[in-house]
Tab-separated table of C-alpha atoms in Angstrom:
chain	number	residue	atom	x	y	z
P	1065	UNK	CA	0.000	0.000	0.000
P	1066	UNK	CA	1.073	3.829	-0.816
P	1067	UNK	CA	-0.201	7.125	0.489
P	1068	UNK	CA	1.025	10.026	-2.144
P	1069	UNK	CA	1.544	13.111	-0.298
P	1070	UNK	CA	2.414	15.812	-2.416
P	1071	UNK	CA	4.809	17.918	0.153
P	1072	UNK	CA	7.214	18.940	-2.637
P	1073	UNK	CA	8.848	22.272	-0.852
P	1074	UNK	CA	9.558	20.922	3.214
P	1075	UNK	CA	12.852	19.203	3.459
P	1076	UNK	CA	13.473	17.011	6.659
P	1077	UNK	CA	12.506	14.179	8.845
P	1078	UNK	CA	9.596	15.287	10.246
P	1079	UNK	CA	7.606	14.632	7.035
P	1080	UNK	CA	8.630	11.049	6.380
P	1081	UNK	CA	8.071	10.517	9.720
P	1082	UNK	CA	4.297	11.951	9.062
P	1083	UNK	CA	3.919	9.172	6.066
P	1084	UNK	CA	5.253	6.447	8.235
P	1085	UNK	CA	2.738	7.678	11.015
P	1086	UNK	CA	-0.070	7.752	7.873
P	1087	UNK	CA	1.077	4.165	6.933
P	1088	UNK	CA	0.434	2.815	10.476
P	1089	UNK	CA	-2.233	4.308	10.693
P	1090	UNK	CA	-4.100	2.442	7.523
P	1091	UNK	CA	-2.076	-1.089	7.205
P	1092	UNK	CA	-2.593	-4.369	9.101
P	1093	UNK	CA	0.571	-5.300	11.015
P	1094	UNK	CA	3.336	-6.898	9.250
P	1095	UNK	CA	2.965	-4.896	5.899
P	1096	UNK	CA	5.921	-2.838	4.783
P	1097	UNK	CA	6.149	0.880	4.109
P	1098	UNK	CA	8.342	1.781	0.933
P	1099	UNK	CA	9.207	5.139	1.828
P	1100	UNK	CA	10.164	7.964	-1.498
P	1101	UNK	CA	9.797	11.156	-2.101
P	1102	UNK	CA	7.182	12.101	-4.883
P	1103	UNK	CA	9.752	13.381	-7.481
P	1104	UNK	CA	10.225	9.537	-8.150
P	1105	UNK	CA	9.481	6.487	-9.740
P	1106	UNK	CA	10.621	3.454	-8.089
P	1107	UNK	CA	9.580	0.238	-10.107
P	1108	UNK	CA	8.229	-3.252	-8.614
P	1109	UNK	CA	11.954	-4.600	-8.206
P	1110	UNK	CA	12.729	-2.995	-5.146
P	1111	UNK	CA	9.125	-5.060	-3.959
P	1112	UNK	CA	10.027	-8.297	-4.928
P	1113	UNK	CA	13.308	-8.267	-4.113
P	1114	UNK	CA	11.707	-6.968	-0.287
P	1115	UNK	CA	9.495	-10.137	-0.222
P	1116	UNK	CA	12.130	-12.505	-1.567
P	1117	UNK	CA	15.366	-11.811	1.055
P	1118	UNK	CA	13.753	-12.786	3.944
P	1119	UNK	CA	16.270	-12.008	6.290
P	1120	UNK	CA	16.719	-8.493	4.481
P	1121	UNK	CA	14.566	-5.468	6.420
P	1122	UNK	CA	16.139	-2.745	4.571
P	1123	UNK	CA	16.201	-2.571	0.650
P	1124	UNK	CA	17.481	0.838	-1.092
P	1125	UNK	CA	17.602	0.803	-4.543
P	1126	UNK	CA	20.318	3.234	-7.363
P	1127	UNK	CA	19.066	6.735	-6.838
P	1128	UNK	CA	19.667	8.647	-10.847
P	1129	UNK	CA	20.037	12.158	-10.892
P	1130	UNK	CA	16.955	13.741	-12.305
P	1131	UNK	CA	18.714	16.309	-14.732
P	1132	UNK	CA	21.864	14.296	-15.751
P	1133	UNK	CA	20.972	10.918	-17.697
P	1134	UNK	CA	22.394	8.064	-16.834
P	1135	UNK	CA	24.082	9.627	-13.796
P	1136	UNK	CA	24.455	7.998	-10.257
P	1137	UNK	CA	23.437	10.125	-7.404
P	1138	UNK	CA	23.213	7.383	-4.558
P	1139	UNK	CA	23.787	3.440	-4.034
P	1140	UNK	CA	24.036	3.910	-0.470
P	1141	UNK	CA	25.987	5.883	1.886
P	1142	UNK	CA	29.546	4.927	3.012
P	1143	UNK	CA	30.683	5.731	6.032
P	1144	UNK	CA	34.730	6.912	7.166
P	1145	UNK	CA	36.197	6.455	10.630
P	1146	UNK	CA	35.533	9.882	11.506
P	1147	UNK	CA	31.623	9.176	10.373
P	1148	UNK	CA	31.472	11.353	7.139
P	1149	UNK	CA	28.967	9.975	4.809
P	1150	UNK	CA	28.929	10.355	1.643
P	1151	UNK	CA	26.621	9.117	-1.194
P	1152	UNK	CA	27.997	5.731	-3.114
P	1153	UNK	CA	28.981	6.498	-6.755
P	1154	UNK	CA	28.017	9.980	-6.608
P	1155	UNK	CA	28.721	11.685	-9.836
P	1156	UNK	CA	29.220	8.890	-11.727
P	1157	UNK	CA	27.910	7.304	-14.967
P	1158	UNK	CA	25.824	4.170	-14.349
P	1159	UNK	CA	28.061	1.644	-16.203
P	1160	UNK	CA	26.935	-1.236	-14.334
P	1161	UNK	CA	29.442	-1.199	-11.641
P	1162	UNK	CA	27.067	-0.670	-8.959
P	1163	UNK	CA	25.086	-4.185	-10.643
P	1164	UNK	CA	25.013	-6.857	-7.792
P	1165	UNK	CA	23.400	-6.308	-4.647
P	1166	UNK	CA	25.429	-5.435	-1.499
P	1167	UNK	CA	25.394	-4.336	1.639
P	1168	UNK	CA	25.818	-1.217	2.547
P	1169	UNK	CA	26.026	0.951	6.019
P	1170	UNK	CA	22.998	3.125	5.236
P	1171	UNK	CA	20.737	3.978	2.468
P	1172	UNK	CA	19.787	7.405	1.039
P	1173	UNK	CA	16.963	8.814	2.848
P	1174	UNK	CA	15.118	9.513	-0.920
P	1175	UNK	CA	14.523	5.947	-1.729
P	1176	UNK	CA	13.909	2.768	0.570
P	1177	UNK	CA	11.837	0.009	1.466
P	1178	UNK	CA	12.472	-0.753	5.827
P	1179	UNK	CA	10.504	-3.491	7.070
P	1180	UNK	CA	7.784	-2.116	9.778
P	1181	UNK	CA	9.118	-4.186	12.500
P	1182	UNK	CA	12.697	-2.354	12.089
P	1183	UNK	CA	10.820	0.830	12.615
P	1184	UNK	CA	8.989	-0.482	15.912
P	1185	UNK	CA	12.472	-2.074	17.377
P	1186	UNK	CA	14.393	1.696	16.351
P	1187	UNK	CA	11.664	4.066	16.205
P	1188	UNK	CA	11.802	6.736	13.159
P	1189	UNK	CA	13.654	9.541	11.663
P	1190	UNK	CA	14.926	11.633	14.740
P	1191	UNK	CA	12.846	15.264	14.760
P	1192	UNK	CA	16.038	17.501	15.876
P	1193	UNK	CA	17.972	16.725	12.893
P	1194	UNK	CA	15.708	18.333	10.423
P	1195	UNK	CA	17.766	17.437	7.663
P	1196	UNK	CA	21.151	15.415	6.815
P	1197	UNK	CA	22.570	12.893	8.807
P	1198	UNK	CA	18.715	11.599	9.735
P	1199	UNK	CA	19.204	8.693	7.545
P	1200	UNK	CA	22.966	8.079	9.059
P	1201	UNK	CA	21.279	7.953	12.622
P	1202	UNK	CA	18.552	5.577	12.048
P	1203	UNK	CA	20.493	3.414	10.492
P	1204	UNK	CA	22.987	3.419	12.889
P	1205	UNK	CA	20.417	2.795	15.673
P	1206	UNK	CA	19.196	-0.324	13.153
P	1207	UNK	CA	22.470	-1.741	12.851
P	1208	UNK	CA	23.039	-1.324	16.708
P	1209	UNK	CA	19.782	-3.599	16.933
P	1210	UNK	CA	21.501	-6.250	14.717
P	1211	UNK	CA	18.945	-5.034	11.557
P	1212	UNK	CA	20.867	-4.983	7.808
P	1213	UNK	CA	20.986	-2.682	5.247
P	1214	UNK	CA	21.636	-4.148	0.926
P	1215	UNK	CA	21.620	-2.042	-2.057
P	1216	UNK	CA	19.253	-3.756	-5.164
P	1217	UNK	CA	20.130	-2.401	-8.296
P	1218	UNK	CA	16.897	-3.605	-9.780
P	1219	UNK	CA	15.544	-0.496	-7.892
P	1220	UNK	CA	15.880	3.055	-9.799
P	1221	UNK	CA	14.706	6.384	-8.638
P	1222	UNK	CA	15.160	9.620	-10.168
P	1223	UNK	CA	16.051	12.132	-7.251
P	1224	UNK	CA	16.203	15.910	-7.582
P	1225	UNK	CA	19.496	16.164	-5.703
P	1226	UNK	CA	19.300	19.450	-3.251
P	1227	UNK	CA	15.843	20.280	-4.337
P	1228	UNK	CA	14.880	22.824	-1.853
P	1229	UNK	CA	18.413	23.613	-0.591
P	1230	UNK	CA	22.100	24.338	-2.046
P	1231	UNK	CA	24.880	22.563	-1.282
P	1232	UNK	CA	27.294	24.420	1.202
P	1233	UNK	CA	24.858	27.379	2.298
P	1234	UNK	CA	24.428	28.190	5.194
P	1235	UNK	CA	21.812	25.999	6.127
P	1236	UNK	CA	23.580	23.243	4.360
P	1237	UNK	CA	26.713	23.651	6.203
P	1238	UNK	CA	24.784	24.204	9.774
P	1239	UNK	CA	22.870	20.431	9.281
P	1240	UNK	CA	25.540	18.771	8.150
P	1241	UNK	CA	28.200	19.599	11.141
P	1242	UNK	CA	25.742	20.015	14.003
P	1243	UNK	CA	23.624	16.689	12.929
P	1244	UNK	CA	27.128	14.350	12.166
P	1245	UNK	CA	28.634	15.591	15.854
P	1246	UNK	CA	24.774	14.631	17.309
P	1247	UNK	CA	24.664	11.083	15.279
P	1248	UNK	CA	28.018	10.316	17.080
P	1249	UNK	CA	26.829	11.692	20.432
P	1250	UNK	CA	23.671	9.100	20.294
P	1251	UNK	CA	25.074	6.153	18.757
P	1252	UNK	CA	29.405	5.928	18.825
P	1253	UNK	CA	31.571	5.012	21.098
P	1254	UNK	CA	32.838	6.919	24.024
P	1255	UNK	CA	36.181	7.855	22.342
P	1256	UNK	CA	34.549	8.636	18.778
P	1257	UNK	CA	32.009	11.338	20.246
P	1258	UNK	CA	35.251	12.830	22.437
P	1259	UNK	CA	37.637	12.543	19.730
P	1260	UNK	CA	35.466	14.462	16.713
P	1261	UNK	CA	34.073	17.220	19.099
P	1262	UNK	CA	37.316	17.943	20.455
P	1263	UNK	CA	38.352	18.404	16.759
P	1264	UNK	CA	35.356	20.262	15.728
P	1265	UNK	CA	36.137	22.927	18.327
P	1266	UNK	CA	39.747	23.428	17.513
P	1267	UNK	CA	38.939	23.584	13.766
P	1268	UNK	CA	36.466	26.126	14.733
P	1269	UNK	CA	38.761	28.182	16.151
P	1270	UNK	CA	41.461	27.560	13.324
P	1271	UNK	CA	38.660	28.708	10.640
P	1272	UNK	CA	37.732	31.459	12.575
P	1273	UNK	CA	41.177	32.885	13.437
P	1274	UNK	CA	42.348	32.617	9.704
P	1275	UNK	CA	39.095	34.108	8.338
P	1276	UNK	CA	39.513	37.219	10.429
P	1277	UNK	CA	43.304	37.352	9.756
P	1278	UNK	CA	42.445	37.824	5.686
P	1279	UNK	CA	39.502	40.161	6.650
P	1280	UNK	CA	42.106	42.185	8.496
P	1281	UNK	CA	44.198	42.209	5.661
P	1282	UNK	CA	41.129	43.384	3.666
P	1283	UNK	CA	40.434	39.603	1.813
P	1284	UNK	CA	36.610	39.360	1.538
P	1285	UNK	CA	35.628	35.659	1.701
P	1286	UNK	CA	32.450	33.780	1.469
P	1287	UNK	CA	32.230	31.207	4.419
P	1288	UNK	CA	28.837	30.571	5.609
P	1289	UNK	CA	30.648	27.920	7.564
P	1290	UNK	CA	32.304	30.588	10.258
P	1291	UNK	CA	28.605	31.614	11.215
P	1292	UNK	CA	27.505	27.947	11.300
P	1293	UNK	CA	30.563	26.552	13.282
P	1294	UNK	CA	29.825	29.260	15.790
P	1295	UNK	CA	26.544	28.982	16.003
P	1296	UNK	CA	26.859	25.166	16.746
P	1297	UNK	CA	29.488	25.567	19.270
P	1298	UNK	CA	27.020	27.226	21.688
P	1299	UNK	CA	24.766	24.911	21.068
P	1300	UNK	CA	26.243	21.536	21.527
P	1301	UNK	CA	26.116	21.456	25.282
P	1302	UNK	CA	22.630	21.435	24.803
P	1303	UNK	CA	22.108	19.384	21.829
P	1304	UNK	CA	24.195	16.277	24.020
P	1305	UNK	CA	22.332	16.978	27.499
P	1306	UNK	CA	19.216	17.152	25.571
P	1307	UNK	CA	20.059	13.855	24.191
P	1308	UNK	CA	21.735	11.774	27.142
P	1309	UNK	CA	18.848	9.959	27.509
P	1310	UNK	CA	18.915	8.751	23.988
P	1311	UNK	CA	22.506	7.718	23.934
P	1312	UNK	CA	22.109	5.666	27.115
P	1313	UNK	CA	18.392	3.920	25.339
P	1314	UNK	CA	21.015	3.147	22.502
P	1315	UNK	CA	24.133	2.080	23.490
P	1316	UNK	CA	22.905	-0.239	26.542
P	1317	UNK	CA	20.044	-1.639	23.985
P	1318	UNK	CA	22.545	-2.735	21.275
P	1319	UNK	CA	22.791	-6.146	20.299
P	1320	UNK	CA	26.359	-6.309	18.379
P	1321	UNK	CA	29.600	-4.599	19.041
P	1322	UNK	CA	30.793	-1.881	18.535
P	1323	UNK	CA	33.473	-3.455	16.325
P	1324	UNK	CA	30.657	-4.600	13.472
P	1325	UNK	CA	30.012	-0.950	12.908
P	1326	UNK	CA	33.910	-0.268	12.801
P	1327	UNK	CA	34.593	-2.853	9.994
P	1328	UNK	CA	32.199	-1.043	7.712
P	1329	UNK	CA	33.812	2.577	8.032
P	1330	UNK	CA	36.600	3.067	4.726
P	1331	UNK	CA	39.183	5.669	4.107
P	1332	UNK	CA	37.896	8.874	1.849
């Protein structure tokens, strides 16, 4: 079953989280909500392959950029040791190397198919994060659970990449640090969440020192990021005492080690 919702111009989690709500809301238990946004067109693959992998809960399919033909936009995200993510083949032509199924750490939030019990066991896209990094955190709750995550290429979406925002704005920027530093907080390891904020805040004062040294020598630059890295700094204290509870829920509820997650991450 599918509920169209034509919500073309809100970005975030809180309106997939309104569809899931919809879905339970009108399905018999056990029925599985295949979650994309309405730009797309995702064919009857990414079902069957769903109902044939039993032990698979979360199927994502290729995600094609809308304007560029036969260009990748997602198969996935991959993960690095500091927790970047980054979309799998971005920017590249489809030329079948992205043609067998595999696993993969998380998928795109634009296209997926999760099995309803994985959203009972984790619960749904977290609220604060608005957008970016919502789809990293779920996922990395899921995994913590012991749930899986496998590309099918059979799957094919075209996805208006950025629709309602532009990459490295200001808002851009702001989501991206603040929510990866939060995803860490809730779900890594002790020495992960101490390691990357201690960086954040020294590369925050870096940036900000050698942005004011070329305005002093009269250098005009454009970096929305100074604003945003400033901005977030005040705020993190909050952000992690607002989520304490949610860290502890996560970390004492997981059901593999943390050494699963670690031989996913990859060098970029």
């Amino acid at each position: 079953m599918a509920i169209s919702m034509d919500i073309r111009h809100t970005s975030g989690s809180s309106v997939v989280n309104f569809y899931i709500k919809k879905l339970k809301e009108n399905i018999n238990s056990g029925k599985t909500p295949d979650l994309y946004n309405c730009d797309e067109l995702v064919p009857v693959a990414q079902i069957k392959a769903g109902s044939s992998k039993k032990n698979v809960k979360i199927i994502i399919g290729r995600d094609m950029y809308v304007s560029k033909n036969d260009m990748i936009n997602s198969c996935g995200l991959e993960v690095n040791k500091s927790f970047y993510a980054r979309d799998r083949g971005s920017n590249s032509f489809d030329l079948g190397q992205y043609a067998e199924s595999d696993e993969v750490f998380a998928p795109c939030g634009s296209s997926l198919l999760i099995n309803r019990e994985m959203l009972d066991d984790t619960g749904v896209f977290e609220k604060s994060f608005f957008t970016y990094y919502e789809d990293v955190d779920l996922f990395w709750r899921a995994r913590l659970r012991g749930w899986k995550v496998f590309y099918e290429p059979g799957s094919v979406a075209r996805h208006l990449h950025c629709g309602t925002g532009v990459e490295w704005s200001y808002s851009f920027t702001y989501h991206v640090l603040r929510n990866r530093l939060l995803a860490i907080f809730k779900n890594g390891w002790f020495l992960l969440w101490v390691k990357n904020t201690a960086v954040f805040y020294i590369s925050s004062l870096a940036h900000t020192a050698l942005y004011l040294a070329a305005l002093i020598k009269g250098k005009k630059q454009h970096r929305p990021d100074i604003k945003a890295r400033l901005r977030i700094s005040m705020q993190l204290p909050y952000l992690f005492a607002a989520h304490i509870a949610s860290r502890f829920k996560i970390r004492l509820g997981k059901k593999i080690t943390d050494t699963v997650i670690k031989k996913m991450l990859i060098d970029f």
